[in-house]
Short mmCIF file of C-alpha atoms in Angstrom, two decimals:
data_model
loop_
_atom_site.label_atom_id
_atom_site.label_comp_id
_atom_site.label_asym_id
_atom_site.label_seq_id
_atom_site.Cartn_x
_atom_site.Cartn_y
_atom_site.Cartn_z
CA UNK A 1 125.36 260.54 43.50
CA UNK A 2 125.61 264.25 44.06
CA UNK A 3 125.13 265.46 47.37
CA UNK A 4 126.01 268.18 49.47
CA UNK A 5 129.62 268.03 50.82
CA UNK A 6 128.91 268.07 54.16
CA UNK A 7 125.34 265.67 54.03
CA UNK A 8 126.46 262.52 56.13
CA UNK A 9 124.42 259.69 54.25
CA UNK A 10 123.99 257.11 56.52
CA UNK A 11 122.57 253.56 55.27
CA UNK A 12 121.66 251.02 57.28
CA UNK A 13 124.63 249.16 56.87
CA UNK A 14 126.49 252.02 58.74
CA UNK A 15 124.38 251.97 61.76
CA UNK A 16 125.26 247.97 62.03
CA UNK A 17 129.01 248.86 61.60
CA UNK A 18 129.04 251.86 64.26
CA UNK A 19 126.96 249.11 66.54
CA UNK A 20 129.21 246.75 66.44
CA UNK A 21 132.18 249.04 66.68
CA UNK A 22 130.60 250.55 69.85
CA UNK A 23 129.47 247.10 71.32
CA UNK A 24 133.03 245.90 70.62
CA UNK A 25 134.76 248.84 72.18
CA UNK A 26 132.63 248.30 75.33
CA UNK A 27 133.28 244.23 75.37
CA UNK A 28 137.11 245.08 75.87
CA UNK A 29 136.69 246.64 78.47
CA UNK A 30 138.78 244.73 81.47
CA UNK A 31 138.15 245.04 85.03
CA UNK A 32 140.93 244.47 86.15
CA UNK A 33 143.72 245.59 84.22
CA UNK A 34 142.28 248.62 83.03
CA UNK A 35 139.43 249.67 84.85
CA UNK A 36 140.81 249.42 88.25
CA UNK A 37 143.17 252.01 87.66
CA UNK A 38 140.58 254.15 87.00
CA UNK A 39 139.16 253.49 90.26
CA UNK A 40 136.14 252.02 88.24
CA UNK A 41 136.72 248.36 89.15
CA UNK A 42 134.49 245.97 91.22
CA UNK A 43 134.55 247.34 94.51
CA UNK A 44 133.94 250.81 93.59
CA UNK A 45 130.69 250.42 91.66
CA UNK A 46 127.94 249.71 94.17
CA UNK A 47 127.33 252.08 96.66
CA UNK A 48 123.96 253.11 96.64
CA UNK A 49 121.28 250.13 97.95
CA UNK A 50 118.09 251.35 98.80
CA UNK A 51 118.12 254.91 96.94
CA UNK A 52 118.70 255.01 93.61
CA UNK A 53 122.35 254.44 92.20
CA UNK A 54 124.83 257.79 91.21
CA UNK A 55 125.67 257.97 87.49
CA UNK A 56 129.06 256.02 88.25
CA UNK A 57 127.37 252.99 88.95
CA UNK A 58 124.88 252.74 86.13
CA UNK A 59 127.51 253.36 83.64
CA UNK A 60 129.64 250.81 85.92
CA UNK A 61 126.28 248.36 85.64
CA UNK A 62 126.11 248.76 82.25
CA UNK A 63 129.33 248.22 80.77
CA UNK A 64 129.33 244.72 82.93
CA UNK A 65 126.12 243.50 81.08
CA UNK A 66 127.15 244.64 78.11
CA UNK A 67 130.27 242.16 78.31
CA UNK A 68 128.51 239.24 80.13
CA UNK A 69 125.35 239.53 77.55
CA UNK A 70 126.81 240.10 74.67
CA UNK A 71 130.21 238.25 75.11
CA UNK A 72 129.08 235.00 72.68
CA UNK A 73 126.76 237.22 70.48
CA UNK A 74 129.94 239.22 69.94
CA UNK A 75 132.25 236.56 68.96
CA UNK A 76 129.67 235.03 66.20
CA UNK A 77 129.18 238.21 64.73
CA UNK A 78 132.88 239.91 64.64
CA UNK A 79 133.32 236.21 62.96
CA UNK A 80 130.79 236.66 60.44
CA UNK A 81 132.43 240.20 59.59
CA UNK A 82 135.42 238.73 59.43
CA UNK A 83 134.71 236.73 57.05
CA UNK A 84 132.74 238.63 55.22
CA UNK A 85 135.21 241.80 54.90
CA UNK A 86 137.53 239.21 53.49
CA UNK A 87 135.72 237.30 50.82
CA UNK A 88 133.85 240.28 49.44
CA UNK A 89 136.36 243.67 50.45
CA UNK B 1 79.18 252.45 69.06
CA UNK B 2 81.53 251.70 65.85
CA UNK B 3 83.82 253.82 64.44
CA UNK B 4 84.95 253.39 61.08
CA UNK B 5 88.24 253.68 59.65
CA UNK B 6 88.71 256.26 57.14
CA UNK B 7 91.23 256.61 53.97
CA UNK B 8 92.99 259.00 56.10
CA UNK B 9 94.55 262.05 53.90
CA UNK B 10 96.97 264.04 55.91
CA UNK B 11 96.54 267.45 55.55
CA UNK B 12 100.09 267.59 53.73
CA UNK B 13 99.56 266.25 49.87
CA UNK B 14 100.71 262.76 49.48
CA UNK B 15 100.76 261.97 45.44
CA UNK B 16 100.33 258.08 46.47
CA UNK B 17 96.96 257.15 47.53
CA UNK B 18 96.89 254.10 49.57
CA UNK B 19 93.46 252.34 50.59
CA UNK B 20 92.85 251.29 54.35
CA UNK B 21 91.65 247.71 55.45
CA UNK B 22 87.90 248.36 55.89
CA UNK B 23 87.01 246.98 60.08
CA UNK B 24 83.42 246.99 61.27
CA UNK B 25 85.37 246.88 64.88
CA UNK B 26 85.37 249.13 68.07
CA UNK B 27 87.49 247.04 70.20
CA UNK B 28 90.84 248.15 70.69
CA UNK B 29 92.65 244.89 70.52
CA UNK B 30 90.76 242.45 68.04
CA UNK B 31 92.76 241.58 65.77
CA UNK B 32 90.78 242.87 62.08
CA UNK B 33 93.53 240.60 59.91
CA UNK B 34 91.62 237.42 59.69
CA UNK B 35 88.05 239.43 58.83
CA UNK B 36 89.48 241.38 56.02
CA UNK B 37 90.31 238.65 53.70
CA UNK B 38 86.78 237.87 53.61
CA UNK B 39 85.45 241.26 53.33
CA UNK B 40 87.77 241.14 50.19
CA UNK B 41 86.44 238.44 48.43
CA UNK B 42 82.73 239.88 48.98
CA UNK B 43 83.75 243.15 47.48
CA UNK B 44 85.60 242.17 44.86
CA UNK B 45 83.73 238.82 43.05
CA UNK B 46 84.81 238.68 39.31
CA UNK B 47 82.86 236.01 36.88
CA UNK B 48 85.82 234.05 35.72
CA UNK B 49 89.25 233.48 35.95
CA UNK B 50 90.34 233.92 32.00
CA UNK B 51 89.01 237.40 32.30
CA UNK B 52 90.30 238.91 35.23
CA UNK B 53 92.35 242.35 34.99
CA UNK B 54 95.61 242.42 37.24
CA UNK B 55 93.28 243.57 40.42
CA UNK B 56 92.79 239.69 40.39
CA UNK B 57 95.56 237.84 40.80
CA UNK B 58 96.18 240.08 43.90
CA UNK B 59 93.15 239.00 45.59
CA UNK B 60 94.19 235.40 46.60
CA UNK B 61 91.92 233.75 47.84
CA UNK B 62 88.73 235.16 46.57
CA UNK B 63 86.46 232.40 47.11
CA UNK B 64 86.01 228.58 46.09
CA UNK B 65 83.41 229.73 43.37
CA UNK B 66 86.05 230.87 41.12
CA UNK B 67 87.52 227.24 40.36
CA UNK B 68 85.42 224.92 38.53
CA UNK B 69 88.03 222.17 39.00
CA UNK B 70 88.35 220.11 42.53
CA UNK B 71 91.41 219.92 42.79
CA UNK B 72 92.74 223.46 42.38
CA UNK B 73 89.82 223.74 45.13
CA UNK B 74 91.78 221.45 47.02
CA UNK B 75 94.90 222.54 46.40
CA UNK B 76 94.29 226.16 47.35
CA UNK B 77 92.12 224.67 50.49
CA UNK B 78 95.41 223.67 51.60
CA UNK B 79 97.59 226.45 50.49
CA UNK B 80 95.69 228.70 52.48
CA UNK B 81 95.60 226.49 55.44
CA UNK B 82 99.84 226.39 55.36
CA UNK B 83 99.81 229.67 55.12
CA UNK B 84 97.90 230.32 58.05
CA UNK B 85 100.19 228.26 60.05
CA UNK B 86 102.85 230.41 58.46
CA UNK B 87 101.34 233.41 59.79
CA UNK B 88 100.73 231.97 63.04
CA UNK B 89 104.36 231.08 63.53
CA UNK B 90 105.56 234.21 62.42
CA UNK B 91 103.11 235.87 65.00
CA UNK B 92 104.35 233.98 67.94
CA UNK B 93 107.80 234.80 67.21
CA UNK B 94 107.28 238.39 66.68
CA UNK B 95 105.73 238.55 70.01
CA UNK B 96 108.67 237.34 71.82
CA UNK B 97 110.50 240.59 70.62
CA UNK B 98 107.50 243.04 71.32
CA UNK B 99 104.27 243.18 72.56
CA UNK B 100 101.78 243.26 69.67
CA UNK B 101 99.03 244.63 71.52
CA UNK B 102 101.14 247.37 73.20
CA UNK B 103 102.01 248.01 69.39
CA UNK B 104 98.40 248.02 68.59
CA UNK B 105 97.87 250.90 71.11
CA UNK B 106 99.92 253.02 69.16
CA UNK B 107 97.36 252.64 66.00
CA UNK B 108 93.79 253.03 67.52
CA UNK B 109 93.83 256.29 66.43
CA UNK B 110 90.91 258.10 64.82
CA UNK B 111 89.97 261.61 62.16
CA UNK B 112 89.52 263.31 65.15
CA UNK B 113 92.53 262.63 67.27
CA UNK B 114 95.28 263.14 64.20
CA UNK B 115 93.84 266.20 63.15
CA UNK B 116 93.84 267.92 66.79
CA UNK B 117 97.19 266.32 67.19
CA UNK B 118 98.51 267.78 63.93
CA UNK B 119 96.92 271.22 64.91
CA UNK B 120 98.61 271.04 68.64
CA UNK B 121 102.05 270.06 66.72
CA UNK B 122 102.24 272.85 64.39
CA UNK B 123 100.15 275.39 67.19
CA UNK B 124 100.98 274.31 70.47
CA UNK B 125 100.53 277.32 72.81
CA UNK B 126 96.79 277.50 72.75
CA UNK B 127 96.75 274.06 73.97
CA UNK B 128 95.55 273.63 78.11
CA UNK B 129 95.95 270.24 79.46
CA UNK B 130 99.12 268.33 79.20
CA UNK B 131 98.12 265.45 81.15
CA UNK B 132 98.24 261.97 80.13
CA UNK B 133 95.13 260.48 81.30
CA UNK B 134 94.44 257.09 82.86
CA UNK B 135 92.37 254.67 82.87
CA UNK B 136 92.65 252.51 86.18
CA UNK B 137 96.15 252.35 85.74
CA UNK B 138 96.59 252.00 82.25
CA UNK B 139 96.90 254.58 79.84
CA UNK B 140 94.00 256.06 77.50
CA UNK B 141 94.47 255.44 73.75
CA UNK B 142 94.90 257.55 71.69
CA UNK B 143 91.20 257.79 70.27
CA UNK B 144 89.87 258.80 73.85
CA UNK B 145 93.11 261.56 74.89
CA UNK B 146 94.40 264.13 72.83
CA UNK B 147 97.43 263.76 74.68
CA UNK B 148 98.53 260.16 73.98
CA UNK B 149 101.39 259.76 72.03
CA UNK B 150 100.29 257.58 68.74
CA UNK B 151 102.81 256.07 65.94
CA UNK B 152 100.12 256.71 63.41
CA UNK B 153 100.96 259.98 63.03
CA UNK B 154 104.88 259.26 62.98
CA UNK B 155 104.89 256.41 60.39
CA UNK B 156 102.57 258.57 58.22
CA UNK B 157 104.90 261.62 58.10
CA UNK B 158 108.08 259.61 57.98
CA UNK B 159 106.49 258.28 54.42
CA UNK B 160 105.67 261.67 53.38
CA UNK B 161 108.74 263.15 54.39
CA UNK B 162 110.62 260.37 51.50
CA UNK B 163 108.03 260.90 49.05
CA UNK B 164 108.11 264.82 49.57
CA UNK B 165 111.98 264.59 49.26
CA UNK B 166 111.79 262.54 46.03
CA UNK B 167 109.43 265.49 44.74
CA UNK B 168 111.79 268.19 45.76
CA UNK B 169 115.03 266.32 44.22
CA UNK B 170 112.51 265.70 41.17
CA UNK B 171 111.81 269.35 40.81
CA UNK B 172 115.86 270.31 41.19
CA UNK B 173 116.46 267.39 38.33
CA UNK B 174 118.80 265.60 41.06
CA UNK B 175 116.48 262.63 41.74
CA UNK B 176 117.52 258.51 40.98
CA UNK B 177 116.12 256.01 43.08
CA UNK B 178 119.16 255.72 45.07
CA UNK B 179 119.37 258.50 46.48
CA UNK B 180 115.61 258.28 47.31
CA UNK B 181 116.70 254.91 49.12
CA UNK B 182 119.79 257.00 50.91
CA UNK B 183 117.03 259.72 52.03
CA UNK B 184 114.46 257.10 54.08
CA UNK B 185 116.97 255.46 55.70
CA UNK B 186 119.55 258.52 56.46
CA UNK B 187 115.91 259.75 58.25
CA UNK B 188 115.36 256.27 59.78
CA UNK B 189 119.15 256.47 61.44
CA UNK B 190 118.80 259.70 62.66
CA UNK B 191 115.36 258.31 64.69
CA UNK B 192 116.81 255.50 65.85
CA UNK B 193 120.12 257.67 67.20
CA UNK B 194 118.00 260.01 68.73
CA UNK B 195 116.24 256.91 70.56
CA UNK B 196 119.29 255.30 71.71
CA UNK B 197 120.49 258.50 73.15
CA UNK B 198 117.04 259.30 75.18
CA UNK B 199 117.33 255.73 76.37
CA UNK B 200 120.64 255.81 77.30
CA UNK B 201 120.44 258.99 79.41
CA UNK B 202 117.29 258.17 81.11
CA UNK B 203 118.83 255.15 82.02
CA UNK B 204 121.86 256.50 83.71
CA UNK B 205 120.13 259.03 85.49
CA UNK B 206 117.83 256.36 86.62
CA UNK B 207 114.67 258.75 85.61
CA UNK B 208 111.69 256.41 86.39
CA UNK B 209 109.35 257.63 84.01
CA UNK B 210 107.02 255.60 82.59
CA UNK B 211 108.36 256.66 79.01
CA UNK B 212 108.60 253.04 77.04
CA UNK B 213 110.44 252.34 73.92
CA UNK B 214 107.56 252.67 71.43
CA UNK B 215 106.55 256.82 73.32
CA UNK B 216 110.38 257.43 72.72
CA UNK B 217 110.01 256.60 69.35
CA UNK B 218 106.65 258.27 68.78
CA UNK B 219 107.75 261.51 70.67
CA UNK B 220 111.14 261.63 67.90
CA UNK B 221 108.87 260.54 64.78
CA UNK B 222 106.39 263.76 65.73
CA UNK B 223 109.27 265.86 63.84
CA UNK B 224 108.17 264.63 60.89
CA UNK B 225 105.19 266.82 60.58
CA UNK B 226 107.32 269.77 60.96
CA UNK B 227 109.72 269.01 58.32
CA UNK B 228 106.93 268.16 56.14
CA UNK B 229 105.71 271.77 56.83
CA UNK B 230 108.81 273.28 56.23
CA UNK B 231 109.80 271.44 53.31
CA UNK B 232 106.50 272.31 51.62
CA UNK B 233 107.12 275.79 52.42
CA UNK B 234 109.97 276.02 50.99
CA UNK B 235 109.15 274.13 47.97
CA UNK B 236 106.28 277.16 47.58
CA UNK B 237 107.80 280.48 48.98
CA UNK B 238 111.58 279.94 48.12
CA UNK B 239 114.06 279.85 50.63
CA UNK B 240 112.78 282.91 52.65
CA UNK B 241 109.56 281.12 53.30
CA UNK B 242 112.11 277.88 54.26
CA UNK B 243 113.77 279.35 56.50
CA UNK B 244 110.57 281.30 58.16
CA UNK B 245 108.50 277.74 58.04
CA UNK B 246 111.70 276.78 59.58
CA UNK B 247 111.58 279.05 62.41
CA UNK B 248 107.56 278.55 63.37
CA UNK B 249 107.84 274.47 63.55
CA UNK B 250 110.84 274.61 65.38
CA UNK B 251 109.70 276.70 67.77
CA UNK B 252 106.18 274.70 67.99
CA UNK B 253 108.16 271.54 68.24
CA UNK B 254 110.42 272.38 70.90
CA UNK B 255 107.17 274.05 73.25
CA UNK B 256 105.56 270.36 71.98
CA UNK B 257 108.63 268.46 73.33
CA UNK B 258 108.89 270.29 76.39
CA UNK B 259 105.23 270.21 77.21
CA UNK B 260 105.25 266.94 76.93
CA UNK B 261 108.23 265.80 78.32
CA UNK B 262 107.91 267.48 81.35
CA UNK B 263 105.16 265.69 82.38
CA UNK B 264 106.85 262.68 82.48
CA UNK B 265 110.32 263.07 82.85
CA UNK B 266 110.32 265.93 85.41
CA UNK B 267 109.09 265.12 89.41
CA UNK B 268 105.95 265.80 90.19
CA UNK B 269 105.93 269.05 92.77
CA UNK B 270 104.29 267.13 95.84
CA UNK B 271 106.78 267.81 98.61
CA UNK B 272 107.48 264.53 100.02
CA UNK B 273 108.56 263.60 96.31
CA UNK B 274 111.63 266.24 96.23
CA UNK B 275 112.86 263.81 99.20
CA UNK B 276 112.47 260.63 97.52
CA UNK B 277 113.26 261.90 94.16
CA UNK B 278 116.84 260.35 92.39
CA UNK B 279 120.08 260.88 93.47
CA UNK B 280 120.37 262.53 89.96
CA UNK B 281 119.63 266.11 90.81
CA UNK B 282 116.44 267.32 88.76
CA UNK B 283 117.74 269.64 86.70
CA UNK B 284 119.88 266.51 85.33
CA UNK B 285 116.08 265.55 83.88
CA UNK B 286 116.04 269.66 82.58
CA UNK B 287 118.55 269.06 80.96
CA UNK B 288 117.39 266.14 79.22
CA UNK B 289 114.48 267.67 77.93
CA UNK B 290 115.86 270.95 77.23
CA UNK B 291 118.17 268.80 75.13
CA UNK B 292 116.00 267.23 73.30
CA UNK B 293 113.94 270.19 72.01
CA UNK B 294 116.90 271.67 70.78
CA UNK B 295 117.87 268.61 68.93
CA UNK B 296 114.93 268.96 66.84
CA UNK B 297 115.43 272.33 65.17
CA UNK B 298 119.31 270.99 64.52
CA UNK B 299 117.74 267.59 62.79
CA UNK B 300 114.97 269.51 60.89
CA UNK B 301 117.83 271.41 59.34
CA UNK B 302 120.32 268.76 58.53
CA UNK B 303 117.77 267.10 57.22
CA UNK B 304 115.76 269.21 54.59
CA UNK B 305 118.50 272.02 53.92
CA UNK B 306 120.05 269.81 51.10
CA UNK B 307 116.29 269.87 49.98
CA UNK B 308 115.63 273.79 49.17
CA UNK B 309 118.52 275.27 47.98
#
């Protein structure tokens, strides 16, 4: 398949690799032992009630439903690619 | 008051020519699936079964006066009862993901609307009024405002766009159906990252714009047009009229995207808002917008320079 050098072909596959790479890289992130160092744990994320939230806390917000919703999702599907990546290479 | 779907040609050439489900209905949200079948069989009657052509056997069910025999009359009686259950289940799981009807929206579009539309995409700065309008709180399709965002026009372009680039690789002698394939759904990932991006930044500035998923994705799919433009002219005029054609969409596009966007992404200039605006200063949402028009030029490029050397 000739294409330019510098053409990034992306197939569909790709996008459901870099999704689960991202949603991965997201899932591990700890509260404790990582964030809170960062002075991104718990206690530090809300702060506004009643006006709208700073950027801080929606990214803060976000990352903790990303790990709570897609904790079990995450697990079947690494799993799946697992086992996948290893029968067929 | 009926209006009648047409076999809607684009003004850019599309070499396939695909008919559209004739509806005798007005109403926004009826659901035309279950009266075209029959509308099918009336049109298309043929004497016997031995004789049919190939149109035939894609007809289905064209009627109980076809089979002389019972049982096939029975027997297709009740394949076409399973497979309405089929389609029935399929529809009530499809609705737990999305809203059909807010899909359907995005289609009631008529002649009239896509070709102002495609006029105000490729011309913009003639164009007045900006404003969404409303209905008693919900929005106007697109048939009734020229300003509604509508996936019509979108989903159209994106399947020009693959069949144009199949012509251009065609014409270069680089074309195999892979790389046809590789084309749609490089296009299709590009849509979906611009999406995800928008999303994700109007999230974290908490903008509360009424922008949904489905606008998002209409408002990234009106690029289309403009690629289809440029493509086209550079397919004709060489690579000087590519990279002119180039210049004039991108510059439409971005006045389109800003236009647009600013309506609903941007505060309203009442004075009380400015106090009860986001903590996220507004020219967080400037940016935003500014960002996204010049995404488009940068995606028009990547995308159709491999097309006209």
């Amino acid at each position: 398949m000739e294409l330019k050098s510098f053409y990034m072909a992306f197939t569909l596959y790709s996008l459901i690799q870099t999704a689960i790479l991202c949603t991965n890289a997201i899932a591990v992130l700890h509260e404790e032992r990582f964030l809170s160092k960062f002075g991104w744990g718990v206690d530090h994320g809300v702060g506004g009630f009643g006006d709208d939230p700073g950027i801080k806390a929606q990214i803060l917000t976000l990352i903790r439903s990303v790990r709570t919703v897609m904790r079990v999702p995450l697990i079947i599907v690494n799993s799946a690619c697992i086992v996948l990546l290893l029968l067929f290479g | 008051l009926t209006l009648q779907h047409h076999k809607l040609q684009p003004p850019n050439s599309k070499p396939r020519a695909r008919a559209a489900p004739p509806t005798a209905d007005s109403v926004l949200f009826d659901d035309t699936s279950s009266a075209a079948p029959a509308m099918n069989s009336q049109g298309y009657y043929t004497p016997g079964y031995n004789m049919a052509g190939p149109s035939n056997n894609m007809q289905g069910g064209a009627g109980p006066d076809l089979f002389a025999d019972p049982m096939a009359n029975a027997a297709m009686m009740y394949g076409s009862s399973l497979a309405n259950q089929g389609k029935d289940m399929v529809n009530k799981e499809i609705s737990r993901f999305m809203s059909v009807n807010k899909l359907k929206y995005f289609f009631a579009v008529d002649t009239r609307y896509v070709l102002k539309k495609l006029m105000i995409l490729m011309f913009p700065y003639t164009h007045q009024d900006w404003e969404v309008r409303y209905h008693r709180d919900t929005p106007l399709t697109p048939r009734q405002d020229v300003n509604a965002p509508d996936l019509y026009i979108p989903t159209m372009a994106f399947i020009t766009y693959i069949l144009l680039a199949g012509m251009a690789l065609g014409i270069q002698k680089r074309f195999s159906p892979e790389v046809l394939g590789l084309c749609a759904s490089t296009a299709l990932v590009w849509v979906i990252i611009e999406v995800l991006v928008m999303l994700l930044s109007l999230y974290l500035l908490t903008v509360h714009s009424d922008l949904s998923t489905f606008d998002l994705i209409a408002y990234s799919g009106y690029k289309y047009v403009g690629m289809i433009f440029t493509v086209l002219c550079g397919l004709l005029f060489g690579s000087d009229g590519y990279y002119v054609a180039l210049a004039w969409s991108s510059c439409a596009l971005m006045f389109f995207i800003v236009r647009s966007l600013k309506m609903k992404i941007l505060p309203s200039l009442s004075p009380d808002s400015m106090v009860t605006g986001s903590s996220a200063k507004p020219q967080f949402r400037l940016y935003i917008t500014v960002a996204t028009a010049v995404f488009q030029p940068i995606i028009i490029y990547w995308l159709t320079s491999h097309l006209v050397r």
